[in-house]
Amino acid sequence: MINNRCSNKNEGFKMKRLRVMSLLLAGLFVASTAGVVTAQNTGDKPATSVTREQVKMERDEFLRTHEYDPDIDNWVLKPGIDAPTGMKPRADVKAERNDFLRNNRWDDATSSWVSLKGKPRKMSTLSREQVRNETRQFNRTHRYDEINSTWVAKPVRTKKK
């Protein structure tokens, strides 16, 4: 027959030890996630608690006005829905890009955009492949700043030696 006193004594000690360890780990986890949550609020505005209902309303509004386009791997506005106030229409953004491409040329030797002096070039004289390549290069070197409604050059990455 097994001595119940010894086995129960060891089991009780193990259970207390497990409880203490689990409480300690839970406390560490809560402390570490509390630091992460406060670190996320880096904006100028003070942190405001968003209720679950507000999040659901924003989600429903977004899903009502947007659809996912798997071809470009992005969310786009549904047809017939106007863009939010303050945003330029896509046609205006494309027109600015085309204006830049008309007045500048990509130079492979220097890996930079070169301004064309004098008259802007006619894009219709370029081959489709040349236009495609320059547009692709423009999108690699520039990004559209929605806040200021302008095209901004991306910072140049320098190779570390």
mmCIF file of C-alpha atoms in Angstrom:
data_model
loop_
_atom_site.group_PDB
_atom_site.id
_atom_site.type_symbol
_atom_site.label_atom_id
_atom_site.label_comp_id
_atom_site.label_asym_id
_atom_site.label_seq_id
_atom_site.Cartn_x
_atom_site.Cartn_y
_atom_site.Cartn_z
ATOM 1 C CA MET A 1 0.000 0.000 0.000
ATOM 2 C CA ILE A 2 1.203 3.514 -0.799
ATOM 3 C CA ASN A 3 1.840 5.953 1.994
ATOM 4 C CA ASN A 4 -0.737 8.666 1.363
ATOM 5 C CA ARG A 5 0.851 11.210 3.646
ATOM 6 C CA CYS A 6 4.075 11.471 1.629
ATOM 7 C CA SER A 7 2.419 11.492 -1.751
ATOM 8 C CA ASN A 8 -0.179 14.081 -0.697
ATOM 9 C CA LYS A 9 2.471 16.235 0.957
ATOM 10 C CA ASN A 10 4.555 16.358 -2.235
ATOM 11 C CA GLU A 11 1.522 16.937 -4.410
ATOM 12 C CA GLY A 12 0.345 19.811 -2.227
ATOM 13 C CA PHE A 13 3.770 21.432 -2.413
ATOM 14 C CA LYS A 14 3.824 21.006 -6.209
ATOM 15 C CA MET A 15 0.343 22.516 -6.575
ATOM 16 C CA LYS A 16 1.264 25.552 -4.478
ATOM 17 C CA ARG A 17 4.435 25.971 -6.485
ATOM 18 C CA LEU A 18 2.511 25.777 -9.783
ATOM 19 C CA ARG A 19 -0.018 28.343 -8.588
ATOM 20 C CA VAL A 20 2.703 30.763 -7.550
ATOM 21 C CA MET A 21 4.538 30.295 -10.851
ATOM 22 C CA SER A 22 1.358 30.790 -12.892
ATOM 23 C CA LEU A 23 0.484 33.947 -10.953
ATOM 24 C CA LEU A 24 4.016 35.254 -11.429
ATOM 25 C CA LEU A 25 3.946 34.558 -15.186
ATOM 26 C CA ALA A 26 0.502 36.140 -15.516
ATOM 27 C CA GLY A 27 1.735 39.245 -13.696
ATOM 28 C CA LEU A 28 4.778 39.496 -15.962
ATOM 29 C CA PHE A 29 2.607 39.072 -19.038
ATOM 30 C CA VAL A 30 0.189 41.803 -17.936
ATOM 31 C CA ALA A 31 3.068 44.145 -17.115
ATOM 32 C CA SER A 32 4.756 43.541 -20.478
ATOM 33 C CA THR A 33 1.561 44.020 -22.517
ATOM 34 C CA ALA A 34 0.654 47.174 -20.593
ATOM 35 C CA GLY A 35 3.933 48.704 -21.783
ATOM 36 C CA VAL A 36 3.181 47.720 -25.374
ATOM 37 C CA VAL A 37 -0.311 49.169 -25.281
ATOM 38 C CA THR A 38 0.881 52.522 -23.990
ATOM 39 C CA ALA A 39 3.746 52.532 -26.490
ATOM 40 C CA GLN A 40 1.258 52.398 -29.358
ATOM 41 C CA ASN A 41 -0.111 55.836 -28.563
ATOM 42 C CA THR A 42 2.590 58.013 -30.091
ATOM 43 C CA GLY A 43 0.328 60.523 -31.851
ATOM 44 C CA ASP A 44 -0.263 64.131 -30.925
ATOM 45 C CA LYS A 45 -3.780 63.426 -29.729
ATOM 46 C CA PRO A 46 -4.362 61.980 -26.276
ATOM 47 C CA ALA A 47 -5.442 58.361 -26.105
ATOM 48 C CA THR A 48 -9.183 57.977 -26.374
ATOM 49 C CA SER A 49 -10.916 54.761 -25.616
ATOM 50 C CA VAL A 50 -12.857 53.531 -28.603
ATOM 51 C CA THR A 51 -15.885 51.507 -27.705
ATOM 52 C CA ARG A 52 -16.702 48.206 -29.295
ATOM 53 C CA GLU A 53 -19.775 49.755 -30.909
ATOM 54 C CA GLN A 54 -17.689 52.521 -32.529
ATOM 55 C CA VAL A 55 -15.280 49.966 -33.964
ATOM 56 C CA LYS A 56 -18.166 47.931 -35.363
ATOM 57 C CA MET A 57 -19.705 51.059 -36.926
ATOM 58 C CA GLU A 58 -16.395 52.029 -38.552
ATOM 59 C CA ARG A 59 -15.928 48.497 -39.867
ATOM 60 C CA ASP A 60 -19.452 48.372 -41.292
ATOM 61 C CA GLU A 61 -19.003 51.803 -42.932
ATOM 62 C CA PHE A 62 -15.682 50.727 -44.467
ATOM 63 C CA LEU A 63 -17.155 47.491 -45.811
ATOM 64 C CA ARG A 64 -20.121 49.435 -47.212
ATOM 65 C CA THR A 65 -17.855 51.785 -49.177
ATOM 66 C CA HIS A 66 -14.906 49.538 -50.112
ATOM 67 C CA GLU A 67 -14.254 46.233 -51.818
ATOM 68 C CA TYR A 68 -11.144 44.090 -51.980
ATOM 69 C CA ASP A 69 -9.435 43.890 -55.365
ATOM 70 C CA PRO A 70 -7.261 40.755 -55.494
ATOM 71 C CA ASP A 71 -5.557 41.898 -58.718
ATOM 72 C CA ILE A 72 -3.853 44.820 -57.005
ATOM 73 C CA ASP A 73 -4.005 43.256 -53.519
ATOM 74 C CA ASN A 74 -5.663 46.323 -51.993
ATOM 75 C CA TRP A 75 -8.986 47.754 -50.839
ATOM 76 C CA VAL A 76 -10.607 50.161 -53.334
ATOM 77 C CA LEU A 77 -13.715 52.344 -53.260
ATOM 78 C CA LYS A 78 -16.803 50.726 -54.699
ATOM 79 C CA PRO A 79 -18.056 52.175 -57.994
ATOM 80 C CA GLY A 80 -20.365 55.152 -57.567
ATOM 81 C CA ILE A 81 -19.039 56.115 -54.126
ATOM 82 C CA ASP A 82 -17.340 59.485 -53.754
ATOM 83 C CA ALA A 83 -13.953 59.669 -52.068
ATOM 84 C CA PRO A 84 -13.864 61.076 -48.536
ATOM 85 C CA THR A 85 -13.567 64.858 -48.262
ATOM 86 C CA GLY A 86 -10.053 66.186 -48.585
ATOM 87 C CA MET A 87 -8.840 63.389 -50.871
ATOM 88 C CA LYS A 88 -7.886 64.114 -54.459
ATOM 89 C CA PRO A 89 -9.554 62.027 -57.126
ATOM 90 C CA ARG A 90 -7.449 59.306 -58.698
ATOM 91 C CA ALA A 91 -7.518 61.139 -62.038
ATOM 92 C CA ASP A 92 -5.845 64.215 -60.481
ATOM 93 C CA VAL A 93 -3.144 62.103 -58.851
ATOM 94 C CA LYS A 94 -2.431 60.375 -62.172
ATOM 95 C CA ALA A 95 -2.349 63.733 -63.964
ATOM 96 C CA GLU A 96 0.311 65.010 -61.524
ATOM 97 C CA ARG A 97 2.352 61.848 -62.039
ATOM 98 C CA ASN A 98 2.113 62.168 -65.822
ATOM 99 C CA ASP A 99 3.130 65.830 -65.616
ATOM 100 C CA PHE A 100 6.235 64.831 -63.653
ATOM 101 C CA LEU A 101 7.078 62.137 -66.197
ATOM 102 C CA ARG A 102 6.647 64.657 -69.037
ATOM 103 C CA ASN A 103 9.120 67.083 -67.429
ATOM 104 C CA ASN A 104 11.676 64.564 -66.111
ATOM 105 C CA ARG A 105 13.595 61.570 -67.378
ATOM 106 C CA TRP A 106 15.094 58.618 -65.479
ATOM 107 C CA ASP A 107 18.857 58.366 -65.932
ATOM 108 C CA ASP A 108 20.173 54.829 -65.385
ATOM 109 C CA ALA A 109 23.786 55.986 -65.177
ATOM 110 C CA THR A 110 23.155 58.174 -62.124
ATOM 111 C CA SER A 111 20.063 56.305 -60.882
ATOM 112 C CA SER A 112 18.162 59.547 -60.496
ATOM 113 C CA TRP A 113 15.567 61.704 -62.190
ATOM 114 C CA VAL A 114 16.935 64.363 -64.548
ATOM 115 C CA SER A 115 14.921 67.487 -65.215
ATOM 116 C CA LEU A 116 14.426 68.249 -68.883
ATOM 117 C CA LYS A 117 15.288 71.828 -69.772
ATOM 118 C CA GLY A 118 13.018 73.593 -72.220
ATOM 119 C CA LYS A 119 9.847 72.089 -73.588
ATOM 120 C CA PRO A 120 8.228 69.108 -71.929
ATOM 121 C CA ARG A 121 8.566 65.973 -74.019
ATOM 122 C CA LYS A 122 5.628 64.349 -75.710
ATOM 123 C CA MET A 123 4.842 61.066 -74.032
ATOM 124 C CA SER A 124 3.119 59.874 -77.209
ATOM 125 C CA THR A 125 6.505 59.701 -78.969
ATOM 126 C CA LEU A 126 7.796 57.121 -76.454
ATOM 127 C CA SER A 127 7.151 53.437 -76.863
ATOM 128 C CA ARG A 128 4.697 51.747 -74.493
ATOM 129 C CA GLU A 129 7.569 49.848 -72.894
ATOM 130 C CA GLN A 130 9.492 53.085 -72.206
ATOM 131 C CA VAL A 131 6.411 54.665 -70.611
ATOM 132 C CA ARG A 132 5.792 51.532 -68.538
ATOM 133 C CA ASN A 133 9.397 51.451 -67.342
ATOM 134 C CA GLU A 134 9.453 55.138 -66.406
ATOM 135 C CA THR A 135 6.103 54.880 -64.614
ATOM 136 C CA ARG A 136 7.352 51.844 -62.690
ATOM 137 C CA GLN A 137 10.548 53.694 -61.777
ATOM 138 C CA PHE A 138 8.554 56.759 -60.694
ATOM 139 C CA ASN A 139 6.432 54.613 -58.385
ATOM 140 C CA ARG A 140 9.614 53.128 -56.904
ATOM 141 C CA THR A 141 11.142 56.534 -56.176
ATOM 142 C CA HIS A 142 8.043 58.504 -55.149
ATOM 143 C CA ARG A 143 5.007 58.077 -52.936
ATOM 144 C CA TYR A 144 1.788 60.052 -52.796
ATOM 145 C CA ASP A 145 1.337 62.002 -49.553
ATOM 146 C CA GLU A 146 -2.407 61.979 -48.871
ATOM 147 C CA ILE A 147 -2.171 64.602 -46.137
ATOM 148 C CA ASN A 148 -0.431 67.249 -48.275
ATOM 149 C CA SER A 149 -1.867 65.981 -51.601
ATOM 150 C CA THR A 150 1.547 65.922 -53.304
ATOM 151 C CA TRP A 151 4.037 63.432 -54.654
ATOM 152 C CA VAL A 152 7.045 63.073 -52.348
ATOM 153 C CA ALA A 153 10.401 61.527 -53.191
ATOM 154 C CA LYS A 154 11.125 58.424 -51.129
ATOM 155 C CA PRO A 155 14.331 58.559 -49.096
ATOM 156 C CA VAL A 156 17.276 57.038 -50.925
ATOM 157 C CA ARG A 157 18.686 53.933 -49.297
ATOM 158 C CA THR A 158 22.438 53.864 -49.109
ATOM 159 C CA LYS A 159 24.339 50.629 -49.011
ATOM 160 C CA LYS A 160 26.278 49.954 -45.839
ATOM 161 C CA LYS A 161 29.885 48.979 -46.328
#
